[in-house]
mmCIF file of C-alpha atoms and ligand atoms in Angstrom:
data_model
loop_
_atom_site.group_PDB
_atom_site.id
_atom_site.type_symbol
_atom_site.label_atom_id
_atom_site.label_comp_id
_atom_site.label_asym_id
_atom_site.label_seq_id
_atom_site.Cartn_x
_atom_site.Cartn_y
_atom_site.Cartn_z
ATOM 1 C CA UNK A 1 106.427 96.907 103.649
ATOM 2 C CA UNK A 2 103.684 99.285 102.489
ATOM 3 C CA UNK A 3 100.968 100.336 104.917
ATOM 4 C CA UNK A 4 98.875 102.319 102.451
ATOM 5 C CA UNK A 5 97.596 101.808 98.925
ATOM 6 C CA UNK A 6 95.606 103.915 96.491
ATOM 7 C CA UNK A 7 93.519 103.199 93.415
ATOM 8 C CA UNK A 8 91.468 105.142 90.922
ATOM 9 C CA UNK A 9 88.887 103.857 88.440
ATOM 10 C CA UNK A 10 86.261 105.313 86.083
ATOM 11 C CA UNK A 11 82.551 104.541 85.999
ATOM 12 C CA UNK A 12 81.362 102.634 82.966
ATOM 13 C CA UNK A 13 78.128 102.597 81.009
ATOM 14 C CA UNK A 14 77.074 99.288 79.520
ATOM 15 C CA UNK A 15 76.148 99.433 75.828
ATOM 16 C CA UNK A 16 74.860 95.898 76.083
ATOM 17 C CA UNK A 17 73.830 95.092 79.601
ATOM 18 C CA UNK A 18 74.505 92.649 82.377
ATOM 19 C CA UNK A 19 71.211 91.626 84.007
ATOM 20 C CA UNK A 20 70.978 88.265 85.763
ATOM 21 C CA UNK A 21 73.476 85.955 87.464
ATOM 22 C CA UNK A 22 74.228 82.286 87.093
ATOM 23 C CA UNK A 23 76.074 82.421 90.429
ATOM 24 C CA UNK A 24 75.056 84.935 93.084
ATOM 25 C CA UNK A 25 78.096 84.561 95.366
ATOM 26 C CA UNK A 26 80.639 84.922 92.573
ATOM 27 C CA UNK A 27 78.720 87.489 90.488
ATOM 28 C CA UNK A 28 78.846 85.275 87.421
ATOM 29 C CA UNK A 29 76.569 86.663 84.701
ATOM 30 C CA UNK A 30 74.115 84.815 82.483
ATOM 31 C CA UNK A 31 75.337 86.901 79.547
ATOM 32 C CA UNK A 32 78.361 88.899 78.454
ATOM 33 C CA UNK A 33 78.322 92.707 78.216
ATOM 34 C CA UNK A 34 80.160 95.624 76.602
ATOM 35 C CA UNK A 35 80.783 99.035 78.130
ATOM 36 C CA UNK A 36 82.401 102.406 77.693
ATOM 37 C CA UNK A 37 84.268 104.019 80.567
ATOM 38 C CA UNK A 38 83.771 107.666 81.477
ATOM 39 C CA UNK A 39 87.131 109.161 82.384
ATOM 40 C CA UNK A 40 86.875 111.940 84.927
ATOM 41 C CA UNK A 41 83.858 110.369 86.595
ATOM 42 C CA UNK A 42 84.740 107.695 89.062
ATOM 43 C CA UNK A 43 86.186 106.685 92.370
ATOM 44 C CA UNK A 44 89.448 107.203 94.193
ATOM 45 C CA UNK A 45 90.182 104.937 97.114
ATOM 46 C CA UNK A 46 92.818 104.905 99.840
ATOM 47 C CA UNK A 47 93.275 101.826 101.928
ATOM 48 C CA UNK A 48 95.501 101.111 104.885
ATOM 49 C CA UNK A 49 96.022 98.422 107.503
ATOM 50 C CA UNK A 50 94.900 99.502 110.952
ATOM 51 C CA UNK A 51 95.063 98.202 114.503
ATOM 52 C CA UNK A 52 91.366 98.012 115.305
ATOM 53 C CA UNK A 53 88.577 95.558 116.051
ATOM 54 C CA UNK A 54 86.756 96.320 112.798
ATOM 55 C CA UNK A 55 87.125 98.018 109.437
ATOM 56 C CA UNK A 56 86.757 101.768 109.179
ATOM 57 C CA UNK A 57 84.847 102.790 106.081
ATOM 58 C CA UNK A 58 84.666 106.419 104.980
ATOM 59 C CA UNK A 59 82.662 107.722 102.062
ATOM 60 C CA UNK A 60 83.764 111.128 100.773
ATOM 61 C CA UNK A 61 85.565 111.606 104.129
ATOM 62 C CA UNK A 62 82.442 110.814 106.176
ATOM 63 C CA UNK A 63 82.827 107.807 108.499
ATOM 64 C CA UNK A 64 80.017 105.308 107.943
ATOM 65 C CA UNK A 65 78.458 103.338 110.796
ATOM 66 C CA UNK A 66 79.566 99.674 110.672
ATOM 67 C CA UNK A 67 75.971 98.577 110.042
ATOM 68 C CA UNK A 68 75.593 100.844 106.982
ATOM 69 C CA UNK A 69 74.762 98.754 103.885
ATOM 70 C CA UNK A 70 77.758 100.055 101.897
ATOM 71 C CA UNK A 71 80.179 99.546 104.822
ATOM 72 C CA UNK A 72 78.905 96.004 105.338
ATOM 73 C CA UNK A 73 79.248 95.123 101.678
ATOM 74 C CA UNK A 74 82.797 96.510 101.527
ATOM 75 C CA UNK A 75 83.826 94.644 104.703
ATOM 76 C CA UNK A 76 82.414 91.400 103.344
ATOM 77 C CA UNK A 77 84.405 91.924 100.164
ATOM 78 C CA UNK A 78 87.559 92.656 102.177
ATOM 79 C CA UNK A 79 87.085 89.358 104.051
ATOM 80 C CA UNK A 80 88.434 87.758 100.866
ATOM 81 C CA UNK A 81 91.761 89.475 101.355
ATOM 82 C CA UNK A 82 92.460 89.494 105.089
ATOM 83 C CA UNK A 83 95.650 87.963 106.330
ATOM 84 C CA UNK A 84 93.931 86.548 109.428
ATOM 85 C CA UNK A 85 90.610 87.348 111.095
ATOM 86 C CA UNK A 86 91.906 90.290 113.065
ATOM 87 C CA UNK A 87 93.471 92.167 110.181
ATOM 88 C CA UNK A 88 91.412 95.273 109.539
ATOM 89 C CA UNK A 89 91.431 98.071 107.034
ATOM 90 C CA UNK A 90 90.634 101.740 106.871
ATOM 91 C CA UNK A 91 89.092 102.596 103.500
ATOM 92 C CA UNK A 92 88.402 106.074 102.289
ATOM 93 C CA UNK A 93 86.381 106.321 99.102
ATOM 94 C CA UNK A 94 85.940 109.530 97.138
ATOM 95 C CA UNK A 95 83.232 109.447 94.520
ATOM 96 C CA UNK A 96 82.973 112.071 91.833
ATOM 97 C CA UNK A 97 79.526 110.635 91.056
ATOM 98 C CA UNK A 98 76.521 110.438 93.364
ATOM 99 C CA UNK A 99 76.369 106.986 94.969
ATOM 100 C CA UNK A 100 73.768 104.644 93.503
ATOM 101 C CA UNK A 101 72.243 107.166 91.116
ATOM 102 C CA UNK A 102 72.355 104.788 88.206
ATOM 103 C CA UNK A 103 75.817 105.993 87.325
ATOM 104 C CA UNK A 104 77.323 102.722 88.439
ATOM 105 C CA UNK A 105 79.448 104.016 91.306
ATOM 106 C CA UNK A 106 79.676 100.479 92.692
ATOM 107 C CA UNK A 107 81.510 99.612 89.476
ATOM 108 C CA UNK A 108 84.178 102.294 89.843
ATOM 109 C CA UNK A 109 84.155 101.685 93.620
ATOM 110 C CA UNK A 110 85.173 98.029 93.549
ATOM 111 C CA UNK A 111 87.568 98.551 90.659
ATOM 112 C CA UNK A 112 89.319 101.342 92.609
ATOM 113 C CA UNK A 113 89.328 99.228 95.773
ATOM 114 C CA UNK A 114 90.969 96.286 94.003
ATOM 115 C CA UNK A 115 93.580 98.642 92.532
ATOM 116 C CA UNK A 116 94.204 100.050 96.021
ATOM 117 C CA UNK A 117 94.638 96.519 97.431
ATOM 118 C CA UNK A 118 96.945 95.651 94.546
ATOM 119 C CA UNK A 119 99.009 98.699 95.488
ATOM 120 C CA UNK A 120 98.924 98.018 99.253
ATOM 121 C CA UNK A 121 99.944 94.360 98.967
ATOM 122 C CA UNK A 122 102.106 94.867 95.878
ATOM 123 C CA UNK A 123 100.406 91.983 94.039
ATOM 124 C CA UNK A 124 101.346 93.351 90.605
ATOM 125 C CA UNK A 125 98.294 91.777 88.976
ATOM 126 C CA UNK A 126 97.418 92.340 85.321
ATOM 127 C CA UNK A 127 94.144 93.799 84.007
ATOM 128 C CA UNK A 128 92.389 90.438 83.672
ATOM 129 C CA UNK A 129 93.294 89.356 87.167
ATOM 130 C CA UNK A 130 92.244 92.701 88.648
ATOM 131 C CA UNK A 131 88.999 92.436 86.694
ATOM 132 C CA UNK A 132 88.259 88.984 88.158
ATOM 133 C CA UNK A 133 88.711 90.315 91.686
ATOM 134 C CA UNK A 134 86.651 93.455 91.058
ATOM 135 C CA UNK A 135 83.855 91.250 89.685
ATOM 136 C CA UNK A 136 83.594 89.568 93.097
ATOM 137 C CA UNK A 137 82.671 92.957 94.574
ATOM 138 C CA UNK A 138 80.182 93.956 91.868
ATOM 139 C CA UNK A 139 79.690 92.407 88.442
ATOM 140 C CA UNK A 140 79.900 95.642 86.485
ATOM 141 C CA UNK A 141 83.130 96.553 88.325
ATOM 142 C CA UNK A 142 84.908 93.951 86.183
ATOM 143 C CA UNK A 143 84.614 96.457 83.287
ATOM 144 C CA UNK A 144 85.863 99.510 85.210
ATOM 145 C CA UNK A 145 89.544 98.531 85.167
ATOM 146 C CA UNK A 146 89.849 99.800 81.607
ATOM 147 C CA UNK A 147 89.540 103.026 79.681
ATOM 148 C CA UNK A 148 87.529 103.134 76.475
ATOM 149 C CA UNK A 149 85.434 100.145 75.463
ATOM 150 C CA UNK A 150 85.541 96.965 77.535
ATOM 151 C CA UNK A 151 84.116 93.503 77.038
ATOM 152 C CA UNK A 152 83.128 91.291 79.972
ATOM 153 C CA UNK A 153 83.212 87.624 79.014
ATOM 154 C CA UNK A 154 80.359 85.677 80.534
ATOM 155 C CA UNK A 155 82.635 82.688 81.031
ATOM 156 C CA UNK A 156 81.613 79.058 81.251
ATOM 157 C CA UNK A 157 83.432 77.706 84.301
ATOM 158 C CA UNK A 158 81.699 77.248 87.625
ATOM 159 C CA UNK A 159 84.677 78.742 89.439
ATOM 160 C CA UNK A 160 84.377 81.930 87.383
ATOM 161 C CA UNK A 161 88.043 82.084 86.432
ATOM 162 C CA UNK A 162 87.105 82.725 82.795
ATOM 163 C CA UNK A 163 84.635 85.511 83.640
ATOM 164 C CA UNK A 164 86.636 88.723 83.404
ATOM 165 C CA UNK A 165 86.677 91.840 81.266
ATOM 166 C CA UNK A 166 89.265 93.156 78.867
ATOM 167 C CA UNK A 167 89.759 96.303 76.844
ATOM 168 C CA UNK A 168 88.607 96.539 73.237
ATOM 169 C CA UNK A 169 91.432 98.570 71.815
ATOM 170 C CA UNK A 170 89.448 100.709 69.345
ATOM 171 C CA UNK A 171 89.695 104.452 69.906
ATOM 172 C CA UNK A 172 86.728 106.484 68.694
ATOM 173 C CA UNK A 173 87.498 110.167 69.325
ATOM 174 C CA UNK A 174 84.127 111.445 68.001
ATOM 175 C CA UNK A 175 82.162 109.280 70.436
ATOM 176 C CA UNK A 176 80.098 111.343 72.917
ATOM 177 C CA UNK A 177 77.887 110.587 75.874
ATOM 178 C CA UNK A 178 75.332 113.038 77.260
ATOM 179 C CA UNK A 179 74.023 112.665 80.790
ATOM 180 C CA UNK A 180 70.359 113.524 81.205
ATOM 181 C CA UNK A 181 69.947 113.707 84.966
ATOM 182 C CA UNK A 182 66.325 113.102 85.773
ATOM 183 C CA UNK A 183 66.888 112.273 89.416
ATOM 184 C CA UNK A 184 70.114 111.612 91.283
ATOM 185 C CA UNK A 185 68.592 110.357 94.527
ATOM 186 C CA UNK A 186 69.504 106.894 95.798
ATOM 187 C CA UNK A 187 67.707 104.289 93.728
ATOM 188 C CA UNK A 188 64.845 102.466 95.445
ATOM 189 C CA UNK A 189 66.067 98.967 94.571
ATOM 190 C CA UNK A 190 69.662 97.794 94.109
ATOM 191 C CA UNK A 191 70.677 96.074 90.872
ATOM 192 C CA UNK A 192 71.762 93.069 92.917
ATOM 193 C CA UNK A 193 68.245 92.576 94.307
ATOM 194 C CA UNK A 194 66.506 93.720 91.144
ATOM 195 C CA UNK A 195 68.199 91.260 88.809
ATOM 196 C CA UNK A 196 67.579 88.439 91.259
ATOM 197 C CA UNK A 197 63.862 89.241 91.329
ATOM 198 C CA UNK A 198 63.818 89.339 87.529
ATOM 199 C CA UNK A 199 65.531 85.966 87.170
ATOM 200 C CA UNK A 200 63.098 84.462 89.698
ATOM 201 C CA UNK A 201 59.763 85.916 88.586
ATOM 202 C CA UNK A 202 59.913 87.239 85.012
ATOM 203 C CA UNK A 203 58.766 84.859 82.264
ATOM 204 C CA UNK A 204 60.107 87.210 79.574
ATOM 205 C CA UNK A 205 63.581 86.841 81.050
ATOM 206 C CA UNK A 206 64.019 83.499 79.276
ATOM 207 C CA UNK A 207 64.620 85.373 76.054
ATOM 208 C CA UNK A 208 67.132 87.793 77.564
ATOM 209 C CA UNK A 209 70.474 85.939 77.769
ATOM 210 C CA UNK A 210 70.364 84.968 74.112
ATOM 211 C CA UNK A 211 69.440 88.459 72.918
ATOM 212 C CA UNK A 212 72.037 90.011 75.187
ATOM 213 C CA UNK A 213 74.814 87.793 73.864
ATOM 214 C CA UNK A 214 73.769 88.553 70.287
ATOM 215 C CA UNK A 215 73.632 92.300 71.017
ATOM 216 C CA UNK A 216 77.072 92.098 72.573
ATOM 217 C CA UNK A 217 78.479 90.571 69.369
ATOM 218 C CA UNK A 218 76.761 93.234 67.212
ATOM 219 C CA UNK A 219 78.141 96.020 69.367
ATOM 220 C CA UNK A 220 81.677 94.673 69.295
ATOM 221 C CA UNK A 221 81.433 94.526 65.509
ATOM 222 C CA UNK A 222 79.957 98.041 65.351
ATOM 223 C CA UNK A 223 82.830 99.350 67.493
ATOM 224 C CA UNK A 224 85.439 97.673 65.323
ATOM 225 C CA UNK A 225 83.911 98.992 62.085
ATOM 226 C CA UNK A 226 82.896 102.344 63.651
ATOM 227 C CA UNK A 227 79.321 101.829 62.523
ATOM 228 C CA UNK A 228 77.636 104.310 64.838
ATOM 229 C CA UNK A 229 74.077 103.707 63.602
ATOM 230 C CA UNK A 230 74.391 99.972 64.292
ATOM 231 C CA UNK A 231 75.945 100.588 67.699
ATOM 232 C CA UNK A 232 73.302 103.105 68.760
ATOM 233 C CA UNK A 233 70.376 101.052 67.555
ATOM 234 C CA UNK A 234 71.597 97.880 69.237
ATOM 235 C CA UNK A 235 72.460 99.655 72.500
ATOM 236 C CA UNK A 236 69.073 101.377 72.749
ATOM 237 C CA UNK A 237 67.155 98.217 71.872
ATOM 238 C CA UNK A 238 69.222 96.249 74.382
ATOM 239 C CA UNK A 239 68.527 98.733 77.183
ATOM 240 C CA UNK A 240 64.801 98.818 76.476
ATOM 241 C CA UNK A 241 64.691 95.014 76.346
ATOM 242 C CA UNK A 242 66.389 94.850 79.735
ATOM 243 C CA UNK A 243 63.865 97.345 81.118
ATOM 244 C CA UNK A 244 61.053 95.243 79.628
ATOM 245 C CA UNK A 245 62.236 92.293 81.754
ATOM 246 C CA UNK A 246 62.385 94.602 84.785
ATOM 247 C CA UNK A 247 58.842 95.837 84.239
ATOM 248 C CA UNK A 248 57.606 92.250 83.806
ATOM 249 C CA UNK A 249 59.170 91.281 87.159
ATOM 250 C CA UNK A 250 57.049 90.846 90.275
ATOM 251 C CA UNK A 251 56.960 93.065 92.252
ATOM 252 C CA UNK A 252 57.482 95.333 89.216
ATOM 253 C CA UNK A 253 60.748 97.202 88.832
ATOM 254 C CA UNK A 254 60.127 100.502 87.106
ATOM 255 C CA UNK A 255 63.172 102.746 87.337
ATOM 256 C CA UNK A 256 61.679 105.237 84.878
ATOM 257 C CA UNK A 257 60.125 108.492 85.911
ATOM 258 C CA UNK A 258 57.845 110.672 83.821
ATOM 259 C CA UNK A 259 60.784 112.850 82.732
ATOM 260 C CA UNK A 260 62.690 109.755 81.623
ATOM 261 C CA UNK A 261 59.932 108.969 79.133
ATOM 262 C CA UNK A 262 59.754 112.612 78.022
ATOM 263 C CA UNK A 263 63.483 112.489 77.297
ATOM 264 C CA UNK A 264 63.076 109.251 75.303
ATOM 265 C CA UNK A 265 60.438 110.901 73.120
ATOM 266 C CA UNK A 266 62.787 113.819 72.550
ATOM 267 C CA UNK A 267 65.452 111.392 71.343
ATOM 268 C CA UNK A 268 63.005 109.706 68.965
ATOM 269 C CA UNK A 269 61.835 113.082 67.638
ATOM 270 C CA UNK A 270 65.420 114.122 66.942
ATOM 271 C CA UNK A 271 66.010 110.840 65.130
ATOM 272 C CA UNK A 272 62.984 111.525 62.935
ATOM 273 C CA UNK A 273 64.635 114.803 62.002
ATOM 274 C CA UNK A 274 67.669 112.849 60.854
ATOM 275 C CA UNK A 275 69.873 113.446 63.887
ATOM 276 C CA UNK A 276 71.753 110.311 64.880
ATOM 277 C CA UNK A 277 71.168 110.090 68.597
ATOM 278 C CA UNK A 278 70.351 107.085 70.745
ATOM 279 C CA UNK A 279 70.084 106.441 74.464
ATOM 280 C CA UNK A 280 70.770 103.825 77.054
ATOM 281 C CA UNK A 281 69.539 103.516 80.652
ATOM 282 C CA UNK A 282 70.595 101.496 83.675
ATOM 283 C CA UNK A 283 68.994 100.750 87.028
ATOM 284 C CA UNK A 284 67.777 104.321 87.483
ATOM 285 C CA UNK A 285 65.729 107.086 85.843
ATOM 286 C CA UNK A 286 68.593 108.870 84.051
ATOM 287 C CA UNK A 287 69.298 108.663 80.322
ATOM 288 C CA UNK A 288 72.726 108.401 78.778
ATOM 289 C CA UNK A 289 72.649 109.831 75.263
ATOM 290 C CA UNK A 290 74.884 108.329 72.614
ATOM 291 C CA UNK A 291 75.932 110.484 69.656
ATOM 292 C CA UNK A 292 78.897 111.622 67.607
ATOM 293 C CA UNK A 293 80.656 114.945 67.997
ATOM 294 C CA UNK A 294 79.072 116.528 64.926
ATOM 295 C CA UNK A 295 75.640 116.300 66.614
ATOM 296 C CA UNK A 296 76.746 118.251 69.683
ATOM 297 C CA UNK A 297 75.071 121.554 68.701
ATOM 298 C CA UNK A 298 71.756 119.831 67.948
ATOM 299 C CA UNK A 299 71.924 117.893 71.229
ATOM 300 C CA UNK A 300 72.694 121.023 73.224
ATOM 301 C CA UNK A 301 69.825 122.828 71.583
ATOM 302 C CA UNK A 302 67.392 120.029 72.410
ATOM 303 C CA UNK A 303 68.598 119.106 75.896
ATOM 304 C CA UNK A 304 70.101 122.358 77.122
ATOM 305 C CA UNK A 305 73.085 122.436 79.414
ATOM 306 C CA UNK A 306 73.633 118.721 79.986
ATOM 307 C CA UNK A 307 76.973 117.189 80.878
ATOM 308 C CA UNK A 308 78.703 115.829 77.784
ATOM 309 C CA UNK A 309 81.534 113.355 78.083
ATOM 310 C CA UNK A 310 84.026 112.542 75.371
ATOM 311 C CA UNK A 311 85.512 109.261 76.572
ATOM 312 C CA UNK A 312 88.492 109.371 74.208
ATOM 313 C CA UNK A 313 89.310 113.064 74.698
ATOM 314 C CA UNK A 314 88.516 113.861 78.351
HETATM 315 C C1 DP6 B 401 71.784 97.734 84.942
HETATM 316 O O1 DP6 B 401 77.053 95.320 88.676
HETATM 317 O O2 DP6 B 401 75.539 96.798 90.037
HETATM 318 O O3 DP6 B 401 73.924 98.635 85.424
HETATM 319 O O4 DP6 B 401 76.889 92.467 90.324
HETATM 320 O O5 DP6 B 401 74.975 92.691 91.878
HETATM 321 O O6 DP6 B 401 76.830 94.356 91.957
HETATM 322 P P1 DP6 B 401 76.029 93.418 91.100
HETATM 323 O O7 DP6 B 401 75.211 94.307 90.057
HETATM 324 P P2 DP6 B 401 75.708 95.567 89.223
HETATM 325 O O8 DP6 B 401 74.631 95.568 88.040
HETATM 326 C C2 DP6 B 401 74.700 96.471 86.967
HETATM 327 C C3 DP6 B 401 73.438 96.410 86.179
HETATM 328 C C4 DP6 B 401 73.284 97.438 85.093
HETATM 329 C C5 DP6 B 401 73.781 96.911 83.750
HETATM 330 C C6 DP6 B 401 75.268 96.893 83.522
HETATM 331 O O9 DP6 B 401 76.007 97.722 84.077
HETATM 332 O O10 DP6 B 401 75.706 96.049 82.710
#
């Protein structure tokens, strides 16, 4: 019997976003979402069974105190998988992205952890099943089991068994993502708390699930027909609409910083010059630029030495 398991998963960027839950315990979303995974950026996790009174959680080789928020959340997730109350795990998580900087490291984190458990216990689960389990750790983790584009079905069932992600099998080699790092410090408010506040206090939110589901359909179609202009436009509009619901939450959730807005204006200026570039943003101040390979020189000229990811080539 195995005593150690490992797993590795990429971060993903939603092109149409998940914001709001219909079930908080099970991380069931009020709308579906579509993402693109960033190979090379992500999480690697080792897990083993240990003889100890509690779990041992390490982040980038640093042991975390048991009362640390991340350690607590991981231990609560692992409660789902213990063979008895006194079975404990040692988990070592290596992130190649800063934790909680709006680069969705919880997504790659729970996906990698589920893969490590699958390895440790030799479950031999398929992508859908792994996605369901990862979703229980963090909603967006359901999409991090796959490379390329992924689609997370909202699902209808109360038990959540139909709420999982799957790969969209279109390859788009020219597709590029640029990371504009405005600030990589820990975000002031978690997505979990933020989306709950939005659902509870934002009147604009009513309009969100329907728009988000429509945007998701448009983006899937744009991926399948490789219509970059339609994809970019829908993704940017979707992100800004999500941020509009955040801003109209009480207390307000404004993840943007001044430089975020400056970068947005730069994108719009480039578009006026005929350069096809769009952006998306998550629960943080950083922009993710969306463009095709042929625009690389123009993007580099405008944004300088930013990190560019080619999801289908890297
Ligand atoms: C803005 O998946 O981090 O990045 O399910 O509570 O863990 P929990 O939330 P999380 O939320 C991600 C929100 C988002 C949009 C997205 O990735 O779709």
